[in-house]
mmCIF file of C-alpha atoms in Angstrom:
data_model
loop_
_atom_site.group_PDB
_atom_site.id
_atom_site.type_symbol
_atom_site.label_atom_id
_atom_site.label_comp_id
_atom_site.label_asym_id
_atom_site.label_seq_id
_atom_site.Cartn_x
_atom_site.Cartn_y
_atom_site.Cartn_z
ATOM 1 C CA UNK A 16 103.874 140.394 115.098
ATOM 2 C CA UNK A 17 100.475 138.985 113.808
ATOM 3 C CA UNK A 18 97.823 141.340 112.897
ATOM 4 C CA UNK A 19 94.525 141.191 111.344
ATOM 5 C CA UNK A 20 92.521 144.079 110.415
ATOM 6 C CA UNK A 21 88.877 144.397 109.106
ATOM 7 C CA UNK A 22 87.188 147.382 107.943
ATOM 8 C CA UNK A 23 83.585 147.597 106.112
ATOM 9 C CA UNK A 24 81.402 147.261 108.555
ATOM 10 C CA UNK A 25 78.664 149.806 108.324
ATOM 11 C CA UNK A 26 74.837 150.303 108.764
ATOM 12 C CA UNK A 27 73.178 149.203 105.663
ATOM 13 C CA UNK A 28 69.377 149.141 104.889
ATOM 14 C CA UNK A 29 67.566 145.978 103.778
ATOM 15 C CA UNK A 30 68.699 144.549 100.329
ATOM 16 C CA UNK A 31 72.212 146.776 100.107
ATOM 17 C CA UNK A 32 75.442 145.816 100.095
ATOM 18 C CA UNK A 33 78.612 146.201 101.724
ATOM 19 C CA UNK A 34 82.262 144.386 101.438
ATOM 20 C CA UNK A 35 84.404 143.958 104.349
ATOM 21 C CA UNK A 36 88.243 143.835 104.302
ATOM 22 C CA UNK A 37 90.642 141.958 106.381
ATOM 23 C CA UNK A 38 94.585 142.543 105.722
ATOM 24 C CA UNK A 39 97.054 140.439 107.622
ATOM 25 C CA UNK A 40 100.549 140.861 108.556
ATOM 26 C CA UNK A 41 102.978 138.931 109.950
ATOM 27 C CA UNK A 42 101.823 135.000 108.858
ATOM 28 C CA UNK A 43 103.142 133.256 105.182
ATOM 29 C CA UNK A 44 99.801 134.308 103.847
ATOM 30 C CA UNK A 45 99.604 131.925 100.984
ATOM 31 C CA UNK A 46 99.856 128.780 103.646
ATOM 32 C CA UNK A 47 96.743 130.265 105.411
ATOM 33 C CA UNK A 48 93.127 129.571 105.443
ATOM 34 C CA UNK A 49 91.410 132.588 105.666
ATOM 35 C CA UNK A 50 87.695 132.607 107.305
ATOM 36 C CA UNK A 51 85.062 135.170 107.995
ATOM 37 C CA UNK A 52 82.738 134.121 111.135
ATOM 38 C CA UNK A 53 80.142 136.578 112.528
ATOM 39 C CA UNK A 54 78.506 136.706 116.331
ATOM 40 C CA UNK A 55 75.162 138.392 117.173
ATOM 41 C CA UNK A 56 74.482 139.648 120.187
ATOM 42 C CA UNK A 57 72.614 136.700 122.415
ATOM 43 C CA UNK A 58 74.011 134.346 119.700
ATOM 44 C CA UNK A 59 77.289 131.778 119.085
ATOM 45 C CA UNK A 60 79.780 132.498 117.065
ATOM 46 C CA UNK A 61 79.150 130.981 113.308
ATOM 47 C CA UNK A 62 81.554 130.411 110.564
ATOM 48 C CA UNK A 63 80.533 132.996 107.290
ATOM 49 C CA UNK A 64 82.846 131.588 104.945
ATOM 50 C CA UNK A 65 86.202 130.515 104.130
ATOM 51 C CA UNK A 66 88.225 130.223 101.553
ATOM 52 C CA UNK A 67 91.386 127.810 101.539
ATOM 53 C CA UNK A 68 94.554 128.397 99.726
ATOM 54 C CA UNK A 69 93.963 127.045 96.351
ATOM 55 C CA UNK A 70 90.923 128.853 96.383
ATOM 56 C CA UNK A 71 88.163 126.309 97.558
ATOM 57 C CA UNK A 72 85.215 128.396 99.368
ATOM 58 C CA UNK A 73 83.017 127.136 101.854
ATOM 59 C CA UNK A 74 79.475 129.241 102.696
ATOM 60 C CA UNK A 75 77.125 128.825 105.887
ATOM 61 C CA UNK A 76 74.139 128.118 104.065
ATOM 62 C CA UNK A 77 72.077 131.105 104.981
ATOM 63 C CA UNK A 78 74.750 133.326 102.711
ATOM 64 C CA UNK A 79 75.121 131.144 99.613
ATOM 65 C CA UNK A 80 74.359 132.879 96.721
ATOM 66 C CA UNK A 81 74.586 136.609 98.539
ATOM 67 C CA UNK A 82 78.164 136.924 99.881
ATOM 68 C CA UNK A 83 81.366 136.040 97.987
ATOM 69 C CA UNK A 84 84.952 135.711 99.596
ATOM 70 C CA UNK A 85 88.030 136.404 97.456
ATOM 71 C CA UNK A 86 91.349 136.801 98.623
ATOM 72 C CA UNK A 87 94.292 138.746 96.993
ATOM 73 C CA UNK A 88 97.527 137.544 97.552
ATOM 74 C CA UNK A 89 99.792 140.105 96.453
ATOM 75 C CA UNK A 90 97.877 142.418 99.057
ATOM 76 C CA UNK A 91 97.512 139.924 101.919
ATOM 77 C CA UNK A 92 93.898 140.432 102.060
ATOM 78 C CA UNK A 93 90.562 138.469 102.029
ATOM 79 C CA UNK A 94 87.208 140.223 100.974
ATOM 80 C CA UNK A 95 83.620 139.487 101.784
ATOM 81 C CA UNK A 96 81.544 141.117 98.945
ATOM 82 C CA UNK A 97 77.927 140.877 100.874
ATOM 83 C CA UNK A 98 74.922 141.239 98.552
ATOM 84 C CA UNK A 99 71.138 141.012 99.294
ATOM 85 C CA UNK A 100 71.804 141.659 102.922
ATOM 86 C CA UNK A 101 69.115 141.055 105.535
ATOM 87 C CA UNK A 102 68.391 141.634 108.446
ATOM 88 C CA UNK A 103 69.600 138.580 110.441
ATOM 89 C CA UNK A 104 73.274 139.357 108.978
ATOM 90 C CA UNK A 105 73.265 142.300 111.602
ATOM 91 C CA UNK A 106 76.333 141.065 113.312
ATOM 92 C CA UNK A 107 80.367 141.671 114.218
ATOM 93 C CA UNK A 108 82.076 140.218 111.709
ATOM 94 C CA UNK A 109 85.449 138.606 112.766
ATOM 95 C CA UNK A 110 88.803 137.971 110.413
ATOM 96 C CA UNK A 111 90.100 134.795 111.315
ATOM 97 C CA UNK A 112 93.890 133.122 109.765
ATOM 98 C CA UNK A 113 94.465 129.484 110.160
ATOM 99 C CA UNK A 114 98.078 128.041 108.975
ATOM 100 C CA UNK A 115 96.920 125.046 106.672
ATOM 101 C CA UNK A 116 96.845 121.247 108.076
ATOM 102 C CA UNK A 117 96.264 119.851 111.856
ATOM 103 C CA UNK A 118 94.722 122.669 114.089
ATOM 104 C CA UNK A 119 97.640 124.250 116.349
ATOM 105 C CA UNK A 120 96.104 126.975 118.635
ATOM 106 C CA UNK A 121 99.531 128.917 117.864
ATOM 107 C CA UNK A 122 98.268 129.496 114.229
ATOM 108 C CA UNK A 123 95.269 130.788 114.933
ATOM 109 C CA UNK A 124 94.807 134.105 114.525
ATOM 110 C CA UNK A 125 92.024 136.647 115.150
ATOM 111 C CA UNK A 126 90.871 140.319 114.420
ATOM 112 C CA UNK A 127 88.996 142.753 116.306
ATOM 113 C CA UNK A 128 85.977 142.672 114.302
ATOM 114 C CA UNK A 129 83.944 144.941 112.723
ATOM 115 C CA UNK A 130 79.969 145.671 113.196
ATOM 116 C CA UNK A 131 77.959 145.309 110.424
ATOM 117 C CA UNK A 132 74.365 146.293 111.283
ATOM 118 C CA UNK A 133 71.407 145.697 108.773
ATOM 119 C CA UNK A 134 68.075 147.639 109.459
ATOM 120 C CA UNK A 135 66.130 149.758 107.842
#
């Protein structure tokens, strides 16, 4: 059984921080991309960041230079350290596994998601 799990989320004011977990189970975590995306409410869903086995990151522009992913192996977990936070990051933040190479719905994997909400 596949299972993703976030937890984090939180109200935050303006400027503070907060880092979200995800731990899977059940997939060969090492062959997986792991990816963060976010939805608001009104708005489409939008890819955060990911980070790729070997460790290769890749940011929506908005968050470059604010939020860091990480994963640690040994744990079977990916982190999104979010710094500097603002208001338009209010959103639910979804885990999201993909198995490595040509898309195959089968190996794609979701979370429940966890609401971050930035306001003062």
């Amino acid at each position: 059984q596949v299972q993703l799990v976030e937890s984090g989320g939180g109200l935050v004011q303006p400027g503070g921080s907060l880092r979200l977990s995800c731990v899977a189970s059940g997939i060969s975590f090492s062959i997986y991309a792991m990816t963060w995306y976010r939805q608001a409410p009104g708005k489409q869903r939008e890819l955060v960041a990911r980070i790729l086995s070997g460790g290769s990151t890749i940011y929506l522009d908005s968050v470059k230079g604010r939020f860091t992913i990480s994963r640690d192996f040994a744990k079977n977990t990916v982190y999104l350290q979010m710094n500097s936070l603002k208001s338009e990051d209010t959103a639910v933040y979804y885990c999201n596994a993909l198995k490595s190479g040509v898309y195959d719905s089968r190996y794609d994997y979701w979370g429940q998601g966890t609401q971050v909400t930035v306001s003062s």
